[in-house]
Amino acid sequence: MSQLTPPVRNNFFDTPIEFLKGVGSQKAALLNQELSIFNFGDLIQYYPYRHEDRTIFHKITELNEQMPAAQIKGRLREWSLAGEGSKKRLVAVFSDGTGVMELVWFQSISWFEKNLRPNAEYIVYGKPIAFGNKWSITHPEIDLLTAENAHGGYWQPVYSLTEKLKRKFIDSKAISKMMRTLLEVSRPHLAETLPAELIQKYRMVSKADAVWNFHLPQSYAWLHQAQRRLKFEELFYNQFRLLKNKLLHKTEFPGLVFDKVNLVKEFYAHHLPFTLTGSQVKVLHEIHEDLKKGKQMNRLLHGDVGSGKTIVAFITMLFALDNGAQACLMAPTEILADQHYQGLKKFADSLGINIGKLTGSTKKKERDVIHRELLDGSMQIIVGTHALIEDIVQFQNLGLCIIDEQHRFGVAQRSKLWAKNSRINPHILVMTATPIPRTLAMTLYGDLDISAITELPAGRKPIRTVHKYDAHRLSVFGFLKDEINKGRQVYMVYPLIEESEKLDLKDLMDGYESVARAFPDVPLSILHGKMKSKDKDFEMQRFVKAETKIMVATTVIEVGVNVPNASVMVIENAERFGLSQLHQLRGRVGRGAEQSYCVLMTDYKISKDTRLRIETMCRTNDGFEIAEVDLQLRGPGDITGTQQSGLMDLLISNLAQDGEILKVARLCVEAILTNDPDLQQPENAPIKVHLSKLKKEQTNWSRIS
Ligand code: ADP
Ligand code: MG
């Protein structure tokens, strides 16, 4: 194949990157390898993460220490070597007519010695630093003055690049040069992707202008407009796919009809252990409405720790059982599965329902029985871990899947559960105890209906949270003694970070010993991830039965553990926990009628972010408020974890900052799907075209990964 004739492509943007003028096969191979840029489309979507201001030239006499960077046009005088060993450097004298400064290189000295031209005119760029009365820039960016760059007046895009690329001289300058070449030939191919009406209504710039100005902005104002437009587009299509999916489920996917309510009535009348909160009742209504419709339910049940999701899950299961179907509940960890099983079994026993538990550690003999009973339908409810999605697990008639702590499961796992009923998809209820900011919920769970339990059971006192320094440990221990004397129980949690598990275990053991010394007469439990699950169970059971008073543990207790008599949560090294994790941990107490406390222990020295986390915890118990702060602190990627990355295909939008754009985009999508769900109207043609392009990109992508 000739290097010069690109193969014929249906789509201009599928053209391999080596055919871009000035790229060639060697650079192309590097771009493939280092950045997964294979074709024109990949490159044009490789947006810069910031821009440097090269609009004006500074004078040496105008420099000041506050400048993050300066651009200076001047003449290179002479240079010499200075220093020795690691201090060895090349120092060049540079003057611009107003003054003289130094340019300094510690690296690539011989290259610069060979290539710098004495008395030539250059443009340099970098952070100016004053030594005495002399200005200098270390490792400046330096370019010969040419007719093209002599006027400044531009914003330099900065691309995320690897060291290897930079060593091969593919830096941001080089990429922006390629980009200019590509943008010039791309103009006729950059079709509009949004309906004209939307562009007009929200005063957006065209697709072509946006792409051009995101890379090579004419001005700062243009850059801003370009980013706003492309973020809108990205969020618009993100929401379009999610909402279209949701619509499809509602209109096309048949669901089992659960309209009989015998067990539900009996349970309500005779076995309900407490009065449901208004929120629980409301949520159950929403669920039941879904279950009667004959369409598959896809609903998220959102409720803070302790809000009472378990009983809602159980009654939802009863709807299934009442209509001859089976129900399952999948949890991400064995401890949590066990906790759910214990909670549900109490309810189930009161109605004579056969409920089982299946996890990785279920014995073969027991496992065989469960498999058989699920298949013949005599087991009505099964609770478990991902052991449930193994192919060998077959149901007679699975009608409802409840998935707890969904964010720990991948989407693929979710759909595997679905497939367990080959005739008709079971209803899906996803439960999460992690309050999620609205913007995140709209993208992560945008294809689900959402029900939220927004109130805690009556009589709960808000947990009091305090911050204590390690030096105050004695007074904290004194407080714990008082609480234990009142009959309460205490958790003491140590961080567990996987990279340093050994160290963490040592922290935990040291902590355990110091607690044992301070409380010689108090029975203690210890719980950590390295223990056998039999031993974990044993310790957990002792604590549940109040045989032990203090539970010293790592974060394995984070999810699900329910001991209403425990009223104090002490979190050691609280600076090492994220906000949502602190909130989850705190949720282990405050589950009974007693006043509960959370004590956050830290060192004296803590960072600004840590202080904000601690202050937030001390100020509020509201999970949603905490989640918002968390989002601002950590950004969306860290909150959701990698498992959701399939849904979070956002390249340029940042949900922590772009919530407003997201809301508008979603409203636009809703309006379009209401008026023209199949995109028949001519004005919606750009959407139709772009969607099919996105779909193609996605299939290409899934073939690669
Ligand atoms: P979570 O939403 O964290 O799963 P649980 O379902 O474990 O919460 O409920 C937390 C505690 O509150 C349990 O002890 C449960 O029995 C109790 N509970 C739940 N709903 C109510 C209610 N309406 N009134 C009183 N107590 C309730
Ligand atoms: Mg729970």
mmCIF file of N, CA and C and ligand atoms in Angstrom, residues 274-277 280 303-311 340 347 433 457-458 460 560 562 564 588 591, ligand 1:
data_model
loop_
_atom_site.group_PDB
_atom_site.id
_atom_site.type_symbol
_atom_site.label_atom_id
_atom_site.label_comp_id
_atom_site.label_asym_id
_atom_site.label_seq_id
_atom_site.Cartn_x
_atom_site.Cartn_y
_atom_site.Cartn_z
ATOM 1 N N PHE A 274 -42.805 -2.460 63.323
ATOM 2 C CA PHE A 274 -42.896 -1.038 63.681
ATOM 3 C C PHE A 274 -43.764 -0.349 62.645
ATOM 4 N N THR A 275 -44.175 0.862 62.939
ATOM 5 C CA THR A 275 -44.946 1.615 61.954
ATOM 6 C C THR A 275 -43.994 2.142 60.897
ATOM 7 N N LEU A 276 -44.351 1.957 59.638
ATOM 8 C CA LEU A 276 -43.470 2.458 58.583
ATOM 9 C C LEU A 276 -43.458 3.984 58.586
ATOM 10 N N THR A 277 -42.346 4.552 58.197
ATOM 11 C CA THR A 277 -42.303 6.006 58.062
ATOM 12 C C THR A 277 -43.055 6.412 56.796
ATOM 13 N N GLN A 280 -41.145 5.537 53.750
ATOM 14 C CA GLN A 280 -41.160 4.111 53.388
ATOM 15 C C GLN A 280 -42.456 3.763 52.669
ATOM 16 N N GLY A 303 -31.501 5.762 49.881
ATOM 17 C CA GLY A 303 -31.851 6.101 51.260
ATOM 18 C C GLY A 303 -30.624 6.047 52.124
ATOM 19 N N ASP A 304 -30.479 7.026 52.941
ATOM 20 C CA ASP A 304 -29.306 7.123 53.797
ATOM 21 C C ASP A 304 -29.210 5.907 54.718
ATOM 22 N N VAL A 305 -28.031 5.686 55.268
ATOM 23 C CA VAL A 305 -27.867 4.587 56.220
ATOM 24 C C VAL A 305 -28.875 4.729 57.354
ATOM 25 N N GLY A 306 -29.497 3.620 57.687
ATOM 26 C CA GLY A 306 -30.427 3.631 58.808
ATOM 27 C C GLY A 306 -31.815 4.115 58.459
ATOM 28 N N SER A 307 -32.064 4.403 57.175
ATOM 29 C CA SER A 307 -33.379 4.929 56.811
ATOM 30 C C SER A 307 -34.416 3.815 56.679
ATOM 31 N N GLY A 308 -33.965 2.559 56.741
ATOM 32 C CA GLY A 308 -34.910 1.451 56.733
ATOM 33 C C GLY A 308 -35.207 0.893 55.353
ATOM 34 N N LYS A 309 -34.171 0.584 54.613
ATOM 35 C CA LYS A 309 -34.376 0.017 53.279
ATOM 36 C C LYS A 309 -34.709 -1.473 53.341
ATOM 37 N N THR A 310 -34.255 -2.135 54.422
ATOM 38 C CA THR A 310 -34.424 -3.587 54.468
ATOM 39 C C THR A 310 -35.891 -3.992 54.410
ATOM 40 N N ILE A 311 -36.700 -3.310 55.188
ATOM 41 C CA ILE A 311 -38.107 -3.720 55.216
ATOM 42 C C ILE A 311 -38.797 -3.383 53.894
ATOM 43 N N HIS A 340 -28.047 -8.901 55.648
ATOM 44 C CA HIS A 340 -29.346 -8.864 54.975
ATOM 45 C C HIS A 340 -30.134 -10.139 55.250
ATOM 46 N N PHE A 347 -38.203 -11.625 59.255
ATOM 47 C CA PHE A 347 -39.503 -11.337 58.628
ATOM 48 C C PHE A 347 -40.046 -12.584 57.922
ATOM 49 N N ALA A 433 -27.039 2.991 49.691
ATOM 50 C CA ALA A 433 -27.031 3.745 50.939
ATOM 51 C C ALA A 433 -26.059 4.909 50.823
ATOM 52 N N PRO A 457 -36.479 6.802 60.675
ATOM 53 C CA PRO A 457 -37.545 6.375 61.582
ATOM 54 C C PRO A 457 -37.653 7.326 62.776
ATOM 55 N N ALA A 458 -38.872 7.497 63.255
ATOM 56 C CA ALA A 458 -39.118 8.446 64.345
ATOM 57 C C ALA A 458 -38.310 8.070 65.579
ATOM 58 N N ARG A 460 -35.334 8.799 66.361
ATOM 59 C CA ARG A 460 -33.872 8.798 66.241
ATOM 60 C C ARG A 460 -33.341 10.163 66.631
ATOM 61 N N GLY A 560 -23.529 -2.149 56.100
ATOM 62 C CA GLY A 560 -24.569 -3.074 56.511
ATOM 63 C C GLY A 560 -24.674 -3.470 57.975
ATOM 64 N N ASN A 562 -25.524 -3.948 61.565
ATOM 65 C CA ASN A 562 -26.627 -3.328 62.287
ATOM 66 C C ASN A 562 -26.672 -3.792 63.740
ATOM 67 N N PRO A 564 -28.120 -1.993 66.958
ATOM 68 C CA PRO A 564 -28.753 -0.776 67.476
ATOM 69 C C PRO A 564 -28.217 -0.332 68.839
ATOM 70 N N ARG A 588 -23.203 3.510 61.268
ATOM 71 C CA ARG A 588 -23.307 2.270 62.059
ATOM 72 C C ARG A 588 -23.891 2.553 63.438
ATOM 73 N N ARG A 591 -28.639 3.973 65.565
ATOM 74 C CA ARG A 591 -29.664 3.083 65.050
ATOM 75 C C ARG A 591 -30.678 2.687 66.122
HETATM 76 P P1 ADP B 1 -30.698 0.728 55.963
HETATM 77 O O1 ADP B 1 -31.508 1.663 55.143
HETATM 78 O O2 ADP B 1 -29.405 1.332 56.392
HETATM 79 O O3 ADP B 1 -30.543 -0.637 55.343
HETATM 80 P P2 ADP B 1 -32.129 -0.763 57.899
HETATM 81 O O4 ADP B 1 -33.163 -1.318 57.025
HETATM 82 O O5 ADP B 1 -31.026 -1.653 58.320
HETATM 83 O O6 ADP B 1 -31.515 0.561 57.292
HETATM 84 O O7 ADP B 1 -32.846 -0.140 59.163
HETATM 85 C C1 ADP B 1 -32.118 0.437 60.210
HETATM 86 C C2 ADP B 1 -32.763 0.149 61.542
HETATM 87 O O8 ADP B 1 -33.991 0.866 61.659
HETATM 88 C C3 ADP B 1 -33.123 -1.305 61.742
HETATM 89 O O9 ADP B 1 -32.852 -1.614 63.074
HETATM 90 C C4 ADP B 1 -34.601 -1.355 61.439
HETATM 91 O O10 ADP B 1 -35.239 -2.393 62.113
HETATM 92 C C5 ADP B 1 -35.075 -0.012 61.935
HETATM 93 N N1 ADP B 1 -36.246 0.523 61.247
HETATM 94 C C6 ADP B 1 -36.471 0.535 59.931
HETATM 95 N N2 ADP B 1 -37.630 1.143 59.630
HETATM 96 C C7 ADP B 1 -38.162 1.544 60.817
HETATM 97 C C8 ADP B 1 -39.362 2.244 61.192
HETATM 98 N N3 ADP B 1 -40.243 2.651 60.283
HETATM 99 N N4 ADP B 1 -39.567 2.499 62.495
HETATM 100 C C9 ADP B 1 -38.673 2.111 63.414
HETATM 101 N N5 ADP B 1 -37.541 1.441 63.138
HETATM 102 C C10 ADP B 1 -37.271 1.153 61.850
#
